[in-house]
Amino acid sequence: MGVVLVHEEFSAHETWPLGCARCGHLWQEEYLVRHLTDGHGHDVVLWLRSGVMVQPPWSGASCPACGHDGVRAFPPSAHPRVTAAPPPVAFPTVSPVTSSGTGLGLTPVPATEPGLSAAKPRPRRRVSQPALLYALLAIAFVLFTSFEVFEYVVTHH
């Protein structure tokens, strides 16, 4: 096997959001993605982290929090909890008296008051496939037995 010469077309820095399916941990990893073309015209994509070639973010990632290998990679800027939220908007409140002492006035209030923190969203728990299978079997059993009981009551009365 000989050496294949490749020509670099372009490189790009990409940040990929990743999420764990078990614990709900979210984090981001930065990659240098090099797009190359070999001597035969085939496209080659190299993923680098700190100058070391690694697998793409959608294969072989493990959660740094729990070690689970069921990690999902989202395309850059596609995950809603990782992207930046717009700044909070200040809503005016009505005060009975203006600063001059007469009439109704509007006083702006900060969007977040000191001492109050936004509720942290809880990660969604996923139901395992065996639990869903057992639930489906239980529903089928209940339906079957209810039809049998109904048929017995109708024929004997």
PDB file of C-alpha atoms in Angstrom:
ATOM      1  CA  MET A   1       0.000   0.000   0.000  1.00  0.00           C
ATOM      2  CA  GLY A   2       1.456   3.312  -1.041  1.00  0.00           C
ATOM      3  CA  VAL A   3       1.218   6.795   0.341  1.00  0.00           C
ATOM      4  CA  VAL A   4      -1.838   8.766  -0.741  1.00  0.00           C
ATOM      5  CA  LEU A   5      -1.380  12.495  -1.072  1.00  0.00           C
ATOM      6  CA  VAL A   6      -4.240  14.619   0.207  1.00  0.00           C
ATOM      7  CA  HIS A   7      -4.954  18.262  -0.444  1.00  0.00           C
ATOM      8  CA  GLU A   8      -6.583  20.318   2.280  1.00  0.00           C
ATOM      9  CA  GLU A   9      -9.639  22.189   1.092  1.00  0.00           C
ATOM     10  CA  PHE A  10     -10.676  23.841   4.358  1.00  0.00           C
ATOM     11  CA  SER A  11     -10.690  23.516   8.141  1.00  0.00           C
ATOM     12  CA  ALA A  12     -13.376  24.624  10.567  1.00  0.00           C
ATOM     13  CA  HIS A  13     -13.701  24.837  14.352  1.00  0.00           C
ATOM     14  CA  GLU A  14     -16.973  23.215  15.441  1.00  0.00           C
ATOM     15  CA  THR A  15     -18.581  22.984  18.871  1.00  0.00           C
ATOM     16  CA  TRP A  16     -20.888  20.004  19.308  1.00  0.00           C
ATOM     17  CA  PRO A  17     -23.424  19.742  22.160  1.00  0.00           C
ATOM     18  CA  LEU A  18     -23.621  16.255  23.656  1.00  0.00           C
ATOM     19  CA  GLY A  19     -26.221  14.801  26.016  1.00  0.00           C
ATOM     20  CA  CYS A  20     -26.299  11.639  28.120  1.00  0.00           C
ATOM     21  CA  ALA A  21     -29.366   9.410  27.734  1.00  0.00           C
ATOM     22  CA  ARG A  22     -28.990   8.027  31.272  1.00  0.00           C
ATOM     23  CA  CYS A  23     -28.320  10.986  33.585  1.00  0.00           C
ATOM     24  CA  GLY A  24     -29.306  13.916  31.335  1.00  0.00           C
ATOM     25  CA  HIS A  25     -25.888  15.599  31.638  1.00  0.00           C
ATOM     26  CA  LEU A  26     -25.216  18.151  28.876  1.00  0.00           C
ATOM     27  CA  TRP A  27     -21.804  19.361  27.753  1.00  0.00           C
ATOM     28  CA  GLN A  28     -19.997  20.659  24.689  1.00  0.00           C
ATOM     29  CA  GLU A  29     -16.853  19.506  22.935  1.00  0.00           C
ATOM     30  CA  GLU A  30     -14.812  21.518  20.446  1.00  0.00           C
ATOM     31  CA  TYR A  31     -13.326  19.950  17.332  1.00  0.00           C
ATOM     32  CA  LEU A  32     -11.108  21.065  14.482  1.00  0.00           C
ATOM     33  CA  VAL A  33     -12.671  19.504  11.394  1.00  0.00           C
ATOM     34  CA  ARG A  34     -10.373  19.204   8.376  1.00  0.00           C
ATOM     35  CA  HIS A  35     -11.963  18.511   4.997  1.00  0.00           C
ATOM     36  CA  LEU A  36      -9.476  16.972   2.570  1.00  0.00           C
ATOM     37  CA  THR A  37      -9.493  15.495  -0.919  1.00  0.00           C
ATOM     38  CA  ASP A  38      -7.193  12.619  -1.816  1.00  0.00           C
ATOM     39  CA  GLY A  39      -5.445  12.106  -5.148  1.00  0.00           C
ATOM     40  CA  HIS A  40      -8.429  10.127  -6.484  1.00  0.00           C
ATOM     41  CA  GLY A  41     -11.001  12.853  -5.745  1.00  0.00           C
ATOM     42  CA  HIS A  42     -12.482  11.188  -2.632  1.00  0.00           C
ATOM     43  CA  ASP A  43     -13.480  13.433   0.267  1.00  0.00           C
ATOM     44  CA  VAL A  44     -11.820  12.758   3.623  1.00  0.00           C
ATOM     45  CA  VAL A  45     -12.928  14.351   6.909  1.00  0.00           C
ATOM     46  CA  LEU A  46     -10.587  14.365   9.916  1.00  0.00           C
ATOM     47  CA  TRP A  47     -11.812  15.224  13.418  1.00  0.00           C
ATOM     48  CA  LEU A  48      -9.133  16.636  15.746  1.00  0.00           C
ATOM     49  CA  ARG A  49      -9.176  17.571  19.451  1.00  0.00           C
ATOM     50  CA  SER A  50      -6.064  19.259  20.838  1.00  0.00           C
ATOM     51  CA  GLY A  51      -4.192  18.223  17.699  1.00  0.00           C
ATOM     52  CA  VAL A  52      -5.034  14.516  18.138  1.00  0.00           C
ATOM     53  CA  MET A  53      -7.221  12.677  15.632  1.00  0.00           C
ATOM     54  CA  VAL A  54     -10.433  11.390  17.280  1.00  0.00           C
ATOM     55  CA  GLN A  55     -13.721   9.820  16.225  1.00  0.00           C
ATOM     56  CA  PRO A  56     -16.607  12.096  15.194  1.00  0.00           C
ATOM     57  CA  PRO A  57     -18.838  13.259  18.065  1.00  0.00           C
ATOM     58  CA  TRP A  58     -21.671  10.899  17.138  1.00  0.00           C
ATOM     59  CA  SER A  59     -19.585   7.735  17.613  1.00  0.00           C
ATOM     60  CA  GLY A  60     -17.808   6.417  20.662  1.00  0.00           C
ATOM     61  CA  ALA A  61     -18.530   9.228  23.154  1.00  0.00           C
ATOM     62  CA  SER A  62     -19.013   8.475  26.862  1.00  0.00           C
ATOM     63  CA  CYS A  63     -20.666  10.656  29.495  1.00  0.00           C
ATOM     64  CA  PRO A  64     -18.102  12.367  31.761  1.00  0.00           C
ATOM     65  CA  ALA A  65     -20.621  12.394  34.637  1.00  0.00           C
ATOM     66  CA  CYS A  66     -21.770   8.744  34.754  1.00  0.00           C
ATOM     67  CA  GLY A  67     -19.603   6.950  32.151  1.00  0.00           C
ATOM     68  CA  HIS A  68     -22.606   5.730  30.137  1.00  0.00           C
ATOM     69  CA  ASP A  69     -21.936   5.208  26.439  1.00  0.00           C
ATOM     70  CA  GLY A  70     -25.486   6.149  25.370  1.00  0.00           C
ATOM     71  CA  VAL A  71     -24.493   9.686  24.403  1.00  0.00           C
ATOM     72  CA  ARG A  72     -26.346  11.675  21.782  1.00  0.00           C
ATOM     73  CA  ALA A  73     -24.572  14.296  19.696  1.00  0.00           C
ATOM     74  CA  PHE A  74     -26.638  17.217  18.467  1.00  0.00           C
ATOM     75  CA  PRO A  75     -25.671  19.209  15.385  1.00  0.00           C
ATOM     76  CA  PRO A  76     -23.987  22.505  16.269  1.00  0.00           C
ATOM     77  CA  SER A  77     -26.436  25.053  17.752  1.00  0.00           C
ATOM     78  CA  ALA A  78     -29.371  22.633  17.523  1.00  0.00           C
ATOM     79  CA  HIS A  79     -29.877  21.720  21.173  1.00  0.00           C
ATOM     80  CA  PRO A  80     -32.279  24.168  22.873  1.00  0.00           C
ATOM     81  CA  ARG A  81     -30.817  23.949  26.391  1.00  0.00           C
ATOM     82  CA  VAL A  82     -27.256  24.521  25.197  1.00  0.00           C
ATOM     83  CA  THR A  83     -27.907  27.513  22.951  1.00  0.00           C
ATOM     84  CA  ALA A  84     -27.937  30.948  24.535  1.00  0.00           C
ATOM     85  CA  ALA A  85     -31.276  32.219  25.757  1.00  0.00           C
ATOM     86  CA  PRO A  86     -32.383  35.754  24.951  1.00  0.00           C
ATOM     87  CA  PRO A  87     -31.866  38.250  27.778  1.00  0.00           C
ATOM     88  CA  PRO A  88     -34.847  38.660  30.122  1.00  0.00           C
ATOM     89  CA  VAL A  89     -37.180  41.553  29.400  1.00  0.00           C
ATOM     90  CA  ALA A  90     -38.099  44.079  32.090  1.00  0.00           C
ATOM     91  CA  PHE A  91     -41.851  44.500  32.507  1.00  0.00           C
ATOM     92  CA  PRO A  92     -43.199  47.775  33.869  1.00  0.00           C
ATOM     93  CA  THR A  93     -45.374  47.785  36.981  1.00  0.00           C
ATOM     94  CA  VAL A  94     -48.068  50.303  37.779  1.00  0.00           C
ATOM     95  CA  SER A  95     -47.486  52.456  40.819  1.00  0.00           C
ATOM     96  CA  PRO A  96     -50.340  54.494  42.295  1.00  0.00           C
ATOM     97  CA  VAL A  97     -48.375  57.760  42.385  1.00  0.00           C
ATOM     98  CA  THR A  98     -45.711  59.145  40.043  1.00  0.00           C
ATOM     99  CA  SER A  99     -42.543  60.811  41.247  1.00  0.00           C
ATOM    100  CA  SER A 100     -44.296  64.182  40.905  1.00  0.00           C
ATOM    101  CA  GLY A 101     -46.986  62.992  43.324  1.00  0.00           C
ATOM    102  CA  THR A 102     -49.980  62.784  40.977  1.00  0.00           C
ATOM    103  CA  GLY A 103     -51.526  60.245  38.632  1.00  0.00           C
ATOM    104  CA  LEU A 104     -50.511  56.729  37.726  1.00  0.00           C
ATOM    105  CA  GLY A 105     -46.960  56.014  36.734  1.00  0.00           C
ATOM    106  CA  LEU A 106     -45.015  53.107  35.329  1.00  0.00           C
ATOM    107  CA  THR A 107     -41.964  51.913  37.182  1.00  0.00           C
ATOM    108  CA  PRO A 108     -39.650  49.441  35.423  1.00  0.00           C
ATOM    109  CA  VAL A 109     -38.861  46.358  37.457  1.00  0.00           C
ATOM    110  CA  PRO A 110     -35.846  44.145  36.745  1.00  0.00           C
ATOM    111  CA  ALA A 111     -36.734  40.876  35.036  1.00  0.00           C
ATOM    112  CA  THR A 112     -35.075  38.841  37.760  1.00  0.00           C
ATOM    113  CA  GLU A 113     -35.196  40.041  41.304  1.00  0.00           C
ATOM    114  CA  PRO A 114     -32.243  39.496  43.626  1.00  0.00           C
ATOM    115  CA  GLY A 115     -32.536  36.401  45.762  1.00  0.00           C
ATOM    116  CA  LEU A 116     -34.808  34.596  43.315  1.00  0.00           C
ATOM    117  CA  SER A 117     -33.399  31.953  41.046  1.00  0.00           C
ATOM    118  CA  ALA A 118     -35.002  30.330  38.065  1.00  0.00           C
ATOM    119  CA  ALA A 119     -36.138  26.765  38.606  1.00  0.00           C
ATOM    120  CA  LYS A 120     -33.656  24.316  37.159  1.00  0.00           C
ATOM    121  CA  PRO A 121     -35.373  22.002  34.672  1.00  0.00           C
ATOM    122  CA  ARG A 122     -35.319  18.366  35.677  1.00  0.00           C
ATOM    123  CA  PRO A 123     -33.957  15.915  33.129  1.00  0.00           C
ATOM    124  CA  ARG A 124     -36.631  13.811  31.446  1.00  0.00           C
ATOM    125  CA  ARG A 125     -36.616  10.204  32.555  1.00  0.00           C
ATOM    126  CA  ARG A 126     -36.878   7.742  29.741  1.00  0.00           C
ATOM    127  CA  VAL A 127     -38.819   4.540  30.258  1.00  0.00           C
ATOM    128  CA  SER A 128     -36.860   1.451  29.317  1.00  0.00           C
ATOM    129  CA  GLN A 129     -38.088  -0.798  26.516  1.00  0.00           C
ATOM    130  CA  PRO A 130     -38.808  -3.813  28.791  1.00  0.00           C
ATOM    131  CA  ALA A 131     -41.060  -1.614  30.955  1.00  0.00           C
ATOM    132  CA  LEU A 132     -42.961  -0.481  27.858  1.00  0.00           C
ATOM    133  CA  LEU A 133     -43.300  -4.091  26.707  1.00  0.00           C
ATOM    134  CA  TYR A 134     -44.701  -5.168  30.094  1.00  0.00           C
ATOM    135  CA  ALA A 135     -47.141  -2.251  30.052  1.00  0.00           C
ATOM    136  CA  LEU A 136     -48.321  -3.235  26.567  1.00  0.00           C
ATOM    137  CA  LEU A 137     -48.776  -6.866  27.642  1.00  0.00           C
ATOM    138  CA  ALA A 138     -50.714  -5.771  30.737  1.00  0.00           C
ATOM    139  CA  ILE A 139     -53.047  -3.602  28.647  1.00  0.00           C
ATOM    140  CA  ALA A 140     -53.623  -6.465  26.193  1.00  0.00           C
ATOM    141  CA  PHE A 141     -54.354  -8.853  29.094  1.00  0.00           C
ATOM    142  CA  VAL A 142     -56.840  -6.446  30.694  1.00  0.00           C
ATOM    143  CA  LEU A 143     -58.641  -5.917  27.378  1.00  0.00           C
ATOM    144  CA  PHE A 144     -58.796  -9.646  26.658  1.00  0.00           C
ATOM    145  CA  THR A 145     -60.123 -10.559  30.106  1.00  0.00           C
ATOM    146  CA  SER A 146     -62.660  -7.725  30.073  1.00  0.00           C
ATOM    147  CA  PHE A 147     -64.050  -8.990  26.744  1.00  0.00           C
ATOM    148  CA  GLU A 148     -64.211 -12.533  28.141  1.00  0.00           C
ATOM    149  CA  VAL A 149     -66.069 -11.347  31.248  1.00  0.00           C
ATOM    150  CA  PHE A 150     -68.443  -9.268  29.113  1.00  0.00           C
ATOM    151  CA  GLU A 151     -69.157 -12.268  26.862  1.00  0.00           C
ATOM    152  CA  TYR A 152     -69.773 -14.513  29.895  1.00  0.00           C
ATOM    153  CA  VAL A 153     -72.189 -12.009  31.464  1.00  0.00           C
ATOM    154  CA  VAL A 154     -74.112 -11.479  28.206  1.00  0.00           C
ATOM    155  CA  THR A 155     -74.516 -15.208  27.423  1.00  0.00           C
ATOM    156  CA  HIS A 156     -75.549 -16.239  30.971  1.00  0.00           C
ATOM    157  CA  HIS A 157     -78.102 -13.493  31.661  1.00  0.00           C
TER     158      HIS A 157
END
